[in-house]
C-alpha cells in the first residue's frame, strides 16, 4: 500500500461538508478545520438569518419573525424574562363568579379552631388574606424557615399528646397565619408532620417536615400549647418569634402535675370503681385496686427496660386476672369476674380509639388506620395477658361461669363509682386540676343517661352507650369553646365508665374455655360498644357546631370535612 492509499478519504467522500459558522465565520478558508458533525447544513443551503438585535445563538423557544415582542410591566422585553416572571394573564380583568366570592370572618368573634378549620377546608385561592400581621423583631418580617420550624414544633406536641389530625392542622395553620404566611398547606399523618409555604404561584415553595418519635399523655401540656396558639391567633396582641420559642421551651420543660405514686393510686382506684359498677363489693374493690396497682408498677418496670407498649399492656393485664383466679381457687365468696373486669377498665385504650375514629370521620384515613391498628395491638396485648392467666386458672381447676351476668349496685353507688372512675381517669391523663371537677361531673352525667336508657328504659347497650357518649362529646365541645382549649380533656376521661370491660372479659373467658363462638360474639359486642363510644363523641362535637355560630366559606353554610364524596 502506497502513501496515497494511507491518506484519509476526502470530506465529500465521507459525507461531511463545510458550512459557515453562525456568526459569519467560514470553515476551512480561515485556517479552521472544515470538519463539523453529520448534522451540519450541506453546501448550497443558506444558514438561517439571525433576528436583528438578538444574540446569534438561540433556542427553539425564541419568538419567530413577524411576531410582536410583548413588553413586560417594567418596560423590558418579555422574551428576556424568566419562567418565574409575572405572566401577562395576571393583568386580565378579575372575574366574579355568579354566586359571589366567599367571605370568611377572620375576626375573633368565634374560636380560632373554627376559623382555621373553615379556611383549611377552602381552596388556597379562596382563602382571605390576613387582616393584620403580627409584628416581628425584624423590620422585614419574620424569617419563613423559623416560622415553619415553630409551627412544626407546636404541631409535634399536639400530635404527641393525642390530638386529632384535623385539629393539629388547624393549629399549625393558625400559627403560620398569625405571622403572615397565609399560603400554607399543613399535612399531618400518624408520625410525620410537614408544611409547605408558597409566597405566590410563581415562586418556589418552602417545605419543612418533622417526625414524632415519642408520644405521651399529658393534657396539661396540651392545654398549655392551646393557650400559646390562642395568644398567637389573637389579632390584638403581637407575640414575637423569640417570645413564642421561649414559651414553647417552658411548656416542654414543665413537669407533670401528678407524681408517679399518684398515678399508681389513681389506676387502683379506677379499677376499684369499675368493679363497683359491675356489682362488686368492698372486697372486690380492694382486690381490683391491688391488682391494677401491681400491674401499673410492672408496666413502669417494663417501660424502664425499653420494652414496647405491647408487652407493657400484656404484663399490666396479668395481676388483676391472677388475683381473680386466686380468689376463685380459694373459694372466696366474691365475684372474681368483677375483679378482672375492673382491671381491664384501667387498660382499655379509650383515648386512642376515640382519636382514631375521629380522624377517620374527618377524612384523615391514613392516620385513622394507623391509630386503629395501634388500638388493635394494645387490645391484643391485653387479650394475651388475660388469656394466659385464665388458661392456667382453668387448668388448675378454677371454675368460671361465662354465662353468669355481672350484678348491678344501687343507682347512687353506680353514679358515685362512675364519677370516681372519671376523676381517676383524668389524673391518669395528667389533666389540669381546674378541669378535673368538670370532667368528673360529665362522667356522672354519662353514666346516668346510660343507666336510665339501658337499665330503666330497656334500650340496647349499644344505643344507650352511643347516646351517652354523644352527650359527653356535646358538653366537651361546649366547654372547650368556652375555654378556647382542646375538647379532649373534657371528653376522654368522661367516657371511662362506658368502656366495654365486662364484654371483653366474658369474651376472653369463653375463648379460654374453648367456646370460640361465644367468645367471638362477646368480643364483637365489645367492639360495637367501643365504636359506639367513639362515634357518639364525634357526633356530639359535630352537633354542637351545627347549632353554634361559625365562620362560613359561602352562603350555603359550613363546608364538609371530607375532601371527596365518592361521586
XYZ file of C-alpha atoms in Angstrom:
567
model
C 0.000 0.000 0.000
C 1.377 3.406 -1.036
C 1.361 6.589 0.926
C -1.502 7.875 -1.183
C -3.575 4.902 -0.102
C -2.922 5.663 3.570
C -4.413 9.174 3.260
C -7.899 9.583 4.766
C -10.834 9.847 2.466
C -11.931 13.302 1.480
C -14.693 15.126 3.315
C -17.011 14.806 0.378
C -16.481 11.043 0.294
C -17.333 10.754 3.997
C -20.466 12.892 3.660
C -19.146 15.725 5.799
C -19.408 19.234 4.400
C -18.018 22.533 5.427
C -20.563 25.097 6.472
C -20.155 28.684 7.524
C -20.398 29.011 11.270
C -23.204 31.006 12.825
C -21.832 34.463 13.210
C -20.204 34.772 9.807
C -17.009 32.748 10.263
C -16.381 30.357 7.401
C -14.832 26.985 7.781
C -11.636 25.914 6.101
C -10.706 29.162 4.408
C -9.538 30.978 7.556
C -7.344 28.198 8.782
C -10.019 26.468 10.875
C -10.979 22.866 10.408
C -13.861 22.464 7.965
C -14.990 19.224 9.551
C -18.164 19.516 11.606
C -20.822 16.960 12.605
C -23.196 14.974 10.442
C -25.957 17.412 11.409
C -24.283 20.338 9.601
C -26.081 22.037 6.731
C -24.999 20.813 3.287
C -23.266 23.108 0.864
C -25.543 25.325 -1.134
C -28.112 25.736 1.670
C -28.090 29.164 3.222
C -27.930 29.272 7.017
C -30.860 30.848 8.876
C -30.648 34.579 9.197
C -30.444 35.702 12.815
C -33.086 38.029 14.226
C -31.866 41.566 14.329
C -30.896 42.792 17.783
C -30.718 39.347 19.370
C -27.862 37.084 20.228
C -26.889 34.796 17.409
C -27.287 31.590 19.394
C -30.845 30.990 20.486
C -33.263 28.153 21.251
C -36.420 26.855 19.676
C -38.430 28.918 22.161
C -37.409 32.220 20.532
C -40.192 34.350 19.085
C -40.429 33.863 15.320
C -40.080 36.658 12.778
C -43.085 38.877 12.347
C -44.460 38.397 15.865
C -44.540 41.456 18.069
C -42.487 41.170 21.201
C -44.720 41.964 24.207
C -43.414 44.395 26.755
C -43.237 43.468 30.425
C -44.647 45.867 33.013
C -41.142 47.190 33.736
C -40.501 48.052 30.125
C -38.187 45.120 29.327
C -38.960 42.652 26.633
C -40.893 39.660 27.807
C -38.546 37.416 25.929
C -35.776 38.228 28.416
C -37.948 37.395 31.448
C -37.594 34.133 33.336
C -40.164 31.431 33.861
C -40.949 32.893 37.276
C -41.893 36.318 35.957
C -45.435 37.508 36.347
C -47.497 36.155 33.426
C -49.344 38.535 31.130
C -52.674 36.945 32.042
C -52.358 38.369 35.554
C -53.264 41.774 34.062
C -56.582 40.427 32.817
C -59.713 41.845 34.425
C -60.954 39.966 37.505
C -63.876 37.599 37.124
C -66.551 37.391 39.773
C -68.422 34.068 39.981
C -72.227 34.222 39.730
C -72.565 33.037 43.328
C -70.193 35.696 44.584
C -66.826 35.470 46.266
C -66.900 33.542 49.567
C -66.366 35.728 52.606
C -64.855 34.236 55.743
C -64.858 36.068 59.031
C -61.331 36.119 60.424
C -62.008 38.384 63.362
C -62.086 36.953 66.852
C -65.841 36.564 67.097
C -65.554 32.772 67.146
C -62.825 30.449 68.477
C -59.716 30.238 66.348
C -60.213 26.470 65.916
C -63.407 27.062 63.940
C -61.909 29.857 61.866
C -58.807 27.894 60.914
C -60.755 24.698 60.249
C -63.098 26.589 57.915
C -60.236 28.100 55.920
C -58.371 24.802 55.740
C -61.409 23.283 54.035
C -61.327 26.019 51.384
C -59.117 26.067 48.287
C -55.965 28.120 48.680
C -57.074 30.666 46.094
C -60.304 31.405 48.011
C -58.782 31.941 51.435
C -58.913 35.540 52.657
C -55.689 37.367 53.329
C -54.722 38.082 56.941
C -56.299 41.241 58.261
C -53.355 42.148 60.446
C -49.882 40.683 60.523
C -48.032 40.197 63.745
C -45.011 42.385 64.437
C -41.756 40.517 64.415
C -38.377 41.560 65.693
C -37.076 42.093 62.165
C -38.286 45.029 60.166
C -38.708 42.978 57.026
C -40.955 40.415 58.714
C -40.261 37.016 60.251
C -37.962 34.518 58.619
C -40.031 31.897 56.854
C -37.919 28.863 57.929
C -38.124 29.883 61.582
C -41.899 30.309 61.420
C -42.244 26.884 59.828
C -39.964 25.359 62.477
C -42.049 26.878 65.285
C -45.199 25.596 63.600
C -43.847 22.067 63.350
C -42.735 22.041 66.979
C -46.184 23.121 68.135
C -47.832 20.509 65.926
C -45.484 17.851 67.286
C -46.577 18.490 70.878
C -50.239 18.398 69.896
C -49.954 15.189 67.890
C -47.827 13.512 70.570
C -50.477 14.422 73.137
C -53.184 12.536 71.239
C -54.913 15.404 69.440
C -56.838 14.658 66.253
C -55.160 15.228 62.903
C -57.607 17.915 61.762
C -57.178 19.897 64.985
C -53.388 19.663 64.646
C -53.590 21.008 61.100
C -55.845 23.840 62.261
C -53.356 24.805 64.987
C -50.422 24.722 62.566
C -52.305 26.854 60.066
C -53.196 29.333 62.816
C -49.546 29.751 63.804
C -48.415 30.354 60.220
C -51.260 32.747 59.528
C -50.544 34.771 62.654
C -47.129 35.619 61.192
C -48.453 36.445 57.727
C -47.806 33.112 55.969
C -51.309 32.607 54.621
C -50.457 30.380 51.637
C -49.573 27.378 53.811
C -50.557 23.745 53.467
C -50.011 21.657 56.627
C -50.154 17.895 56.400
C -50.414 15.504 59.345
C -50.027 11.743 59.421
C -49.540 9.363 62.329
C -45.858 10.129 62.954
C -44.963 12.742 60.313
C -45.702 16.459 60.167
C -44.985 18.570 57.116
C -45.864 22.062 55.993
C -45.328 23.897 52.727
C -45.397 27.651 52.182
C -45.519 29.229 48.724
C -45.372 33.043 48.629
C -47.088 33.174 45.240
C -47.949 30.950 42.314
C -44.712 31.837 40.511
C -42.281 31.420 43.422
C -40.653 28.294 44.741
C -42.337 26.769 47.817
C -40.532 26.267 51.112
C -41.236 22.891 52.726
C -40.265 21.535 56.142
C -41.111 18.339 57.989
C -40.732 16.824 61.434
C -41.114 13.278 62.755
C -42.853 12.483 66.033
C -40.559 9.993 67.735
C -42.098 9.859 71.175
C -45.686 10.174 72.333
C -47.122 10.535 75.780
C -50.316 11.537 77.538
C -50.164 14.923 79.269
C -53.293 17.006 78.852
C -51.812 19.797 80.975
C -49.121 20.298 78.362
C -51.773 20.026 75.650
C -53.787 22.823 77.269
C -50.672 24.990 77.540
C -49.929 24.562 73.832
C -53.509 25.523 73.006
C -53.096 28.636 75.154
C -49.985 29.587 73.178
C -51.754 29.104 69.844
C -54.703 31.145 71.111
C -52.388 34.032 72.030
C -50.668 33.842 68.655
C -54.031 33.907 66.872
C -55.226 36.965 68.780
C -55.189 39.891 66.357
C -54.977 42.384 69.216
C -51.670 41.098 70.575
C -48.265 40.753 68.970
C -46.049 37.849 70.005
C -42.581 37.721 68.511
C -40.915 34.519 67.446
C -38.463 34.739 70.331
C -41.298 35.020 72.845
C -43.141 32.102 71.216
C -39.993 29.952 71.322
C -39.437 30.856 74.984
C -42.975 29.875 75.963
C -42.732 26.661 73.960
C -39.486 25.754 75.744
C -41.168 26.347 79.115
C -44.043 24.081 78.101
C -41.654 21.294 77.171
C -39.665 21.664 80.416
C -42.698 21.683 82.702
C -43.035 18.569 84.815
C -46.190 16.501 85.006
C -48.723 17.822 87.527
C -49.029 14.456 89.320
C -46.166 12.292 90.617
C -45.732 8.631 89.768
C -47.183 7.305 93.021
C -50.346 9.377 92.447
C -50.775 7.784 89.032
C -50.421 4.308 90.523
C -53.014 5.046 93.209
C -55.314 6.533 90.553
C -55.035 3.343 88.491
C -56.026 1.290 91.526
C -58.986 3.497 92.401
C -60.124 3.423 88.764
C -60.151 -0.392 88.759
C -61.951 -0.475 92.100
C -64.615 1.965 90.917
C -65.106 -0.070 87.732
C -65.606 -3.230 89.797
C -68.331 -1.460 91.798
C -70.078 -0.504 88.553
C -70.444 -4.185 87.678
C -71.746 -5.214 91.104
C -68.626 -5.733 93.218
C -68.452 -5.145 96.958
C -65.759 -3.895 99.294
C -63.539 -6.974 98.968
C -63.812 -6.827 95.188
C -62.954 -3.121 95.270
C -59.777 -3.756 97.274
C -58.756 -6.774 95.187
C -59.258 -4.936 91.884
C -57.354 -1.906 93.175
C -54.404 -4.027 94.333
C -54.281 -5.890 91.005
C -54.363 -2.688 88.973
C -51.644 -1.014 91.078
C -49.404 -4.075 90.795
C -49.960 -4.184 87.041
C -49.168 -0.477 86.764
C -45.866 -0.910 88.605
C -44.917 -3.862 86.401
C -45.717 -1.805 83.313
C -43.494 1.011 84.600
C -40.706 -1.521 85.107
C -41.075 -2.815 81.549
C -41.098 0.735 80.210
C -37.858 1.483 82.079
C -36.286 -1.552 80.430
C -37.263 -0.292 76.988
C -39.896 -2.919 76.164
C -42.554 -1.909 73.598
C -46.002 -0.909 74.769
C -47.472 -4.202 73.566
C -45.595 -6.095 76.277
C -46.362 -3.400 78.825
C -50.093 -3.930 78.290
C -49.618 -7.705 78.414
C -47.810 -7.566 81.743
C -50.207 -4.997 83.232
C -53.233 -7.215 82.433
C -51.886 -10.235 84.309
C -52.094 -9.204 88.021
C -55.866 -8.417 88.089
C -56.609 -11.681 86.306
C -54.257 -13.563 88.631
C -55.987 -12.129 91.724
C -59.389 -13.105 90.307
C -58.177 -16.649 89.665
C -56.669 -16.851 93.151
C -59.928 -15.778 94.769
C -61.787 -18.409 92.752
C -59.328 -21.161 93.712
C -59.520 -20.100 97.371
C -63.307 -20.441 97.189
C -63.841 -16.923 98.485
C -67.446 -15.835 98.153
C -66.784 -12.827 95.924
C -67.323 -12.047 92.269
C -63.932 -12.787 90.776
C -65.203 -11.734 87.370
C -65.752 -8.214 88.744
C -62.097 -8.106 89.829
C -60.854 -8.970 86.345
C -63.328 -6.582 84.731
C -62.194 -3.729 86.959
C -58.586 -4.359 85.991
C -59.495 -4.272 82.300
C -61.128 -0.844 82.677
C -57.767 0.638 83.644
C -56.119 -0.714 80.483
C -58.609 -0.314 77.638
C -57.217 2.316 75.203
C -60.264 4.552 75.012
C -58.260 7.689 74.217
C -56.547 6.223 71.163
C -59.823 4.673 69.983
C -61.709 7.983 70.068
C -58.868 9.798 68.280
C -58.631 7.107 65.592
C -62.349 7.087 64.818
C -62.432 10.887 64.811
C -59.627 11.008 62.232
C -61.492 8.544 60.051
C -64.738 10.503 60.227
C -62.975 13.761 59.314
C -61.215 12.308 56.255
C -57.715 11.509 57.603
C -57.804 7.857 56.678
C -54.078 7.119 56.872
C -53.784 8.490 60.395
C -57.044 6.810 61.400
C -55.833 3.443 60.095
C -52.552 3.748 61.982
C -54.253 4.728 65.234
C -56.836 1.975 64.998
C -54.066 -0.504 64.255
C -52.302 0.736 67.390
C -55.517 0.184 69.371
C -55.732 -3.332 67.977
C -52.179 -4.109 69.083
C -52.886 -2.807 72.597
C -56.073 -4.821 72.750
C -54.282 -7.970 71.587
C -51.680 -7.392 74.304
C -54.436 -7.217 76.933
C -56.043 -10.346 75.474
C -52.780 -12.286 75.627
C -52.103 -11.293 79.233
C -55.583 -12.194 80.481
C -55.856 -15.372 78.420
C -52.578 -16.737 79.762
C -53.767 -16.321 83.358
C -57.274 -17.637 82.651
C -55.871 -20.647 80.832
C -53.677 -21.626 83.777
C -56.606 -20.975 86.135
C -58.829 -23.340 84.162
C -56.078 -25.968 84.130
C -55.712 -25.655 87.914
C -59.409 -26.298 88.385
C -60.816 -22.803 88.793
C -64.491 -22.791 87.921
C -65.637 -19.810 85.902
C -69.117 -19.306 84.535
C -69.106 -17.152 81.380
C -72.912 -17.146 81.336
C -73.202 -15.546 84.765
C -74.199 -11.944 84.380
C -72.483 -9.349 86.497
C -74.683 -7.733 89.104
C -75.546 -4.080 89.437
C -75.174 -1.936 92.512
C -77.598 0.669 93.753
C -78.068 3.603 91.360
C -76.488 6.077 93.769
C -73.483 3.798 94.240
C -73.177 3.462 90.478
C -73.236 7.212 89.938
C -70.645 7.702 92.684
C -68.441 4.957 91.217
C -68.716 6.433 87.717
C -67.677 9.863 88.995
C -64.725 8.351 90.874
C -63.737 6.464 87.737
C -63.804 9.657 85.648
C -61.822 11.554 88.289
C -59.062 8.938 88.458
C -59.020 8.666 84.668
C -58.448 12.429 84.494
C -55.493 12.069 86.870
C -54.010 9.314 84.689
C -54.323 11.637 81.683
C -52.383 14.356 83.565
C -55.176 16.895 83.244
C -55.169 20.333 84.770
C -56.628 20.453 88.255
C -59.154 23.056 87.107
C -60.712 20.574 84.647
C -60.885 17.538 86.930
C -64.117 18.548 88.645
C -65.859 19.364 85.355
C -64.915 16.078 83.709
C -65.962 14.201 86.853
C -69.451 15.678 86.627
C -69.523 14.938 82.892
C -68.737 11.275 83.592
C -71.552 11.111 86.135
C -73.988 12.549 83.609
C -72.865 9.998 81.002
C -73.461 7.043 83.311
C -76.811 8.446 84.476
C -78.011 8.670 80.872
C -76.732 5.179 80.110
C -78.386 3.696 83.197
C -81.671 5.459 82.542
C -81.811 4.182 78.954
C -80.466 0.649 79.425
C -81.462 -0.392 82.943
C -84.740 1.519 83.194
C -85.837 2.085 79.604
C -84.731 -1.301 78.273
C -82.759 0.059 75.313
C -79.893 -1.919 73.867
C -76.466 -1.301 75.418
C -75.040 -0.109 72.087
C -77.737 2.545 71.592
C -77.539 3.644 75.231
C -73.755 3.917 75.015
C -73.921 5.941 71.803
C -76.390 8.457 73.264
C -74.405 8.846 76.482
C -71.160 9.301 74.535
C -72.882 11.849 72.291
C -73.784 13.949 75.326
C -70.178 13.689 76.515
C -68.947 14.971 73.153
C -71.526 17.764 73.106
C -70.688 19.026 76.593
C -66.978 18.644 75.935
C -67.167 20.716 72.766
C -69.159 23.448 74.519
C -66.672 23.595 77.389
C -63.704 23.681 75.017
C -65.245 26.593 73.089
C -65.815 28.450 76.340
C -62.201 27.893 77.432
C -60.666 28.223 73.914
C -58.943 24.893 74.532
C -58.935 21.320 73.290
C -62.025 19.173 73.805
C -60.008 16.078 74.751
C -59.611 16.922 78.477
C -63.391 17.263 78.777
C -64.374 14.115 76.878
C -61.735 11.388 77.193
C -62.000 10.813 80.951
C -65.795 11.168 80.915
C -66.198 8.138 78.636
C -64.326 5.917 81.086
C -67.476 4.444 82.711
C -68.811 3.475 79.270
C -65.822 1.344 78.211
C -66.724 -2.301 77.428
C -64.800 -4.046 80.193
C -67.314 -6.762 81.064
C -67.954 -7.759 77.447
C -64.212 -8.043 76.887
C -63.727 -10.229 79.974
C -66.533 -12.667 79.172
C -65.287 -12.980 75.605
C -61.788 -13.865 76.800
C -63.160 -16.290 79.368
C -65.190 -18.137 76.725
C -62.123 -18.413 74.493
C -60.082 -19.759 77.420
C -62.745 -22.451 77.916
C -62.620 -23.394 74.202
C -66.001 -21.863 73.440
C -64.872 -19.841 70.446
C -68.349 -18.950 69.168
C -69.495 -17.359 72.421
C -66.136 -15.680 72.847
C -66.193 -14.086 69.411
C -69.780 -12.940 69.925
C -68.849 -11.249 73.203
C -65.740 -9.649 71.716
C -67.818 -8.398 68.778
C -70.190 -6.809 71.271
C -67.214 -5.140 72.957
C -66.029 -3.801 69.590
C -69.525 -2.495 68.822
C -69.654 -0.692 72.170
C -66.230 0.823 71.561
C -67.252 2.088 68.141
C -70.485 3.483 69.604
C -68.435 5.442 72.140
C -66.087 6.880 69.538
C -68.796 7.745 67.007
C -71.035 9.191 69.716
C -68.297 11.513 70.982
C -67.528 12.740 67.472
C -71.205 13.139 66.601
C -71.809 15.196 69.736
C -68.978 17.526 68.759
C -70.338 17.931 65.237
C -73.869 18.626 66.524
C -72.526 21.441 68.667
C -71.009 23.034 65.565
C -74.273 22.770 63.652
C -76.177 24.974 66.069
C -73.461 27.437 67.036
C -72.366 30.474 65.047
C -69.416 29.543 62.878
C -67.499 31.227 60.068
C -68.678 30.070 56.674
C -66.994 30.000 53.319
C -70.211 30.560 51.383
C -73.834 31.383 51.863
C -74.680 27.686 51.819
C -73.309 27.035 55.292
C -70.485 25.061 56.780
C -68.351 23.099 54.384
C -67.969 19.386 54.900
C -64.778 17.926 56.255
C -64.438 15.273 53.551
C -62.302 16.081 50.552
C -64.280 13.853 48.205
C -67.778 12.422 48.267
C -67.322 9.358 46.111
C -69.147 10.593 43.014
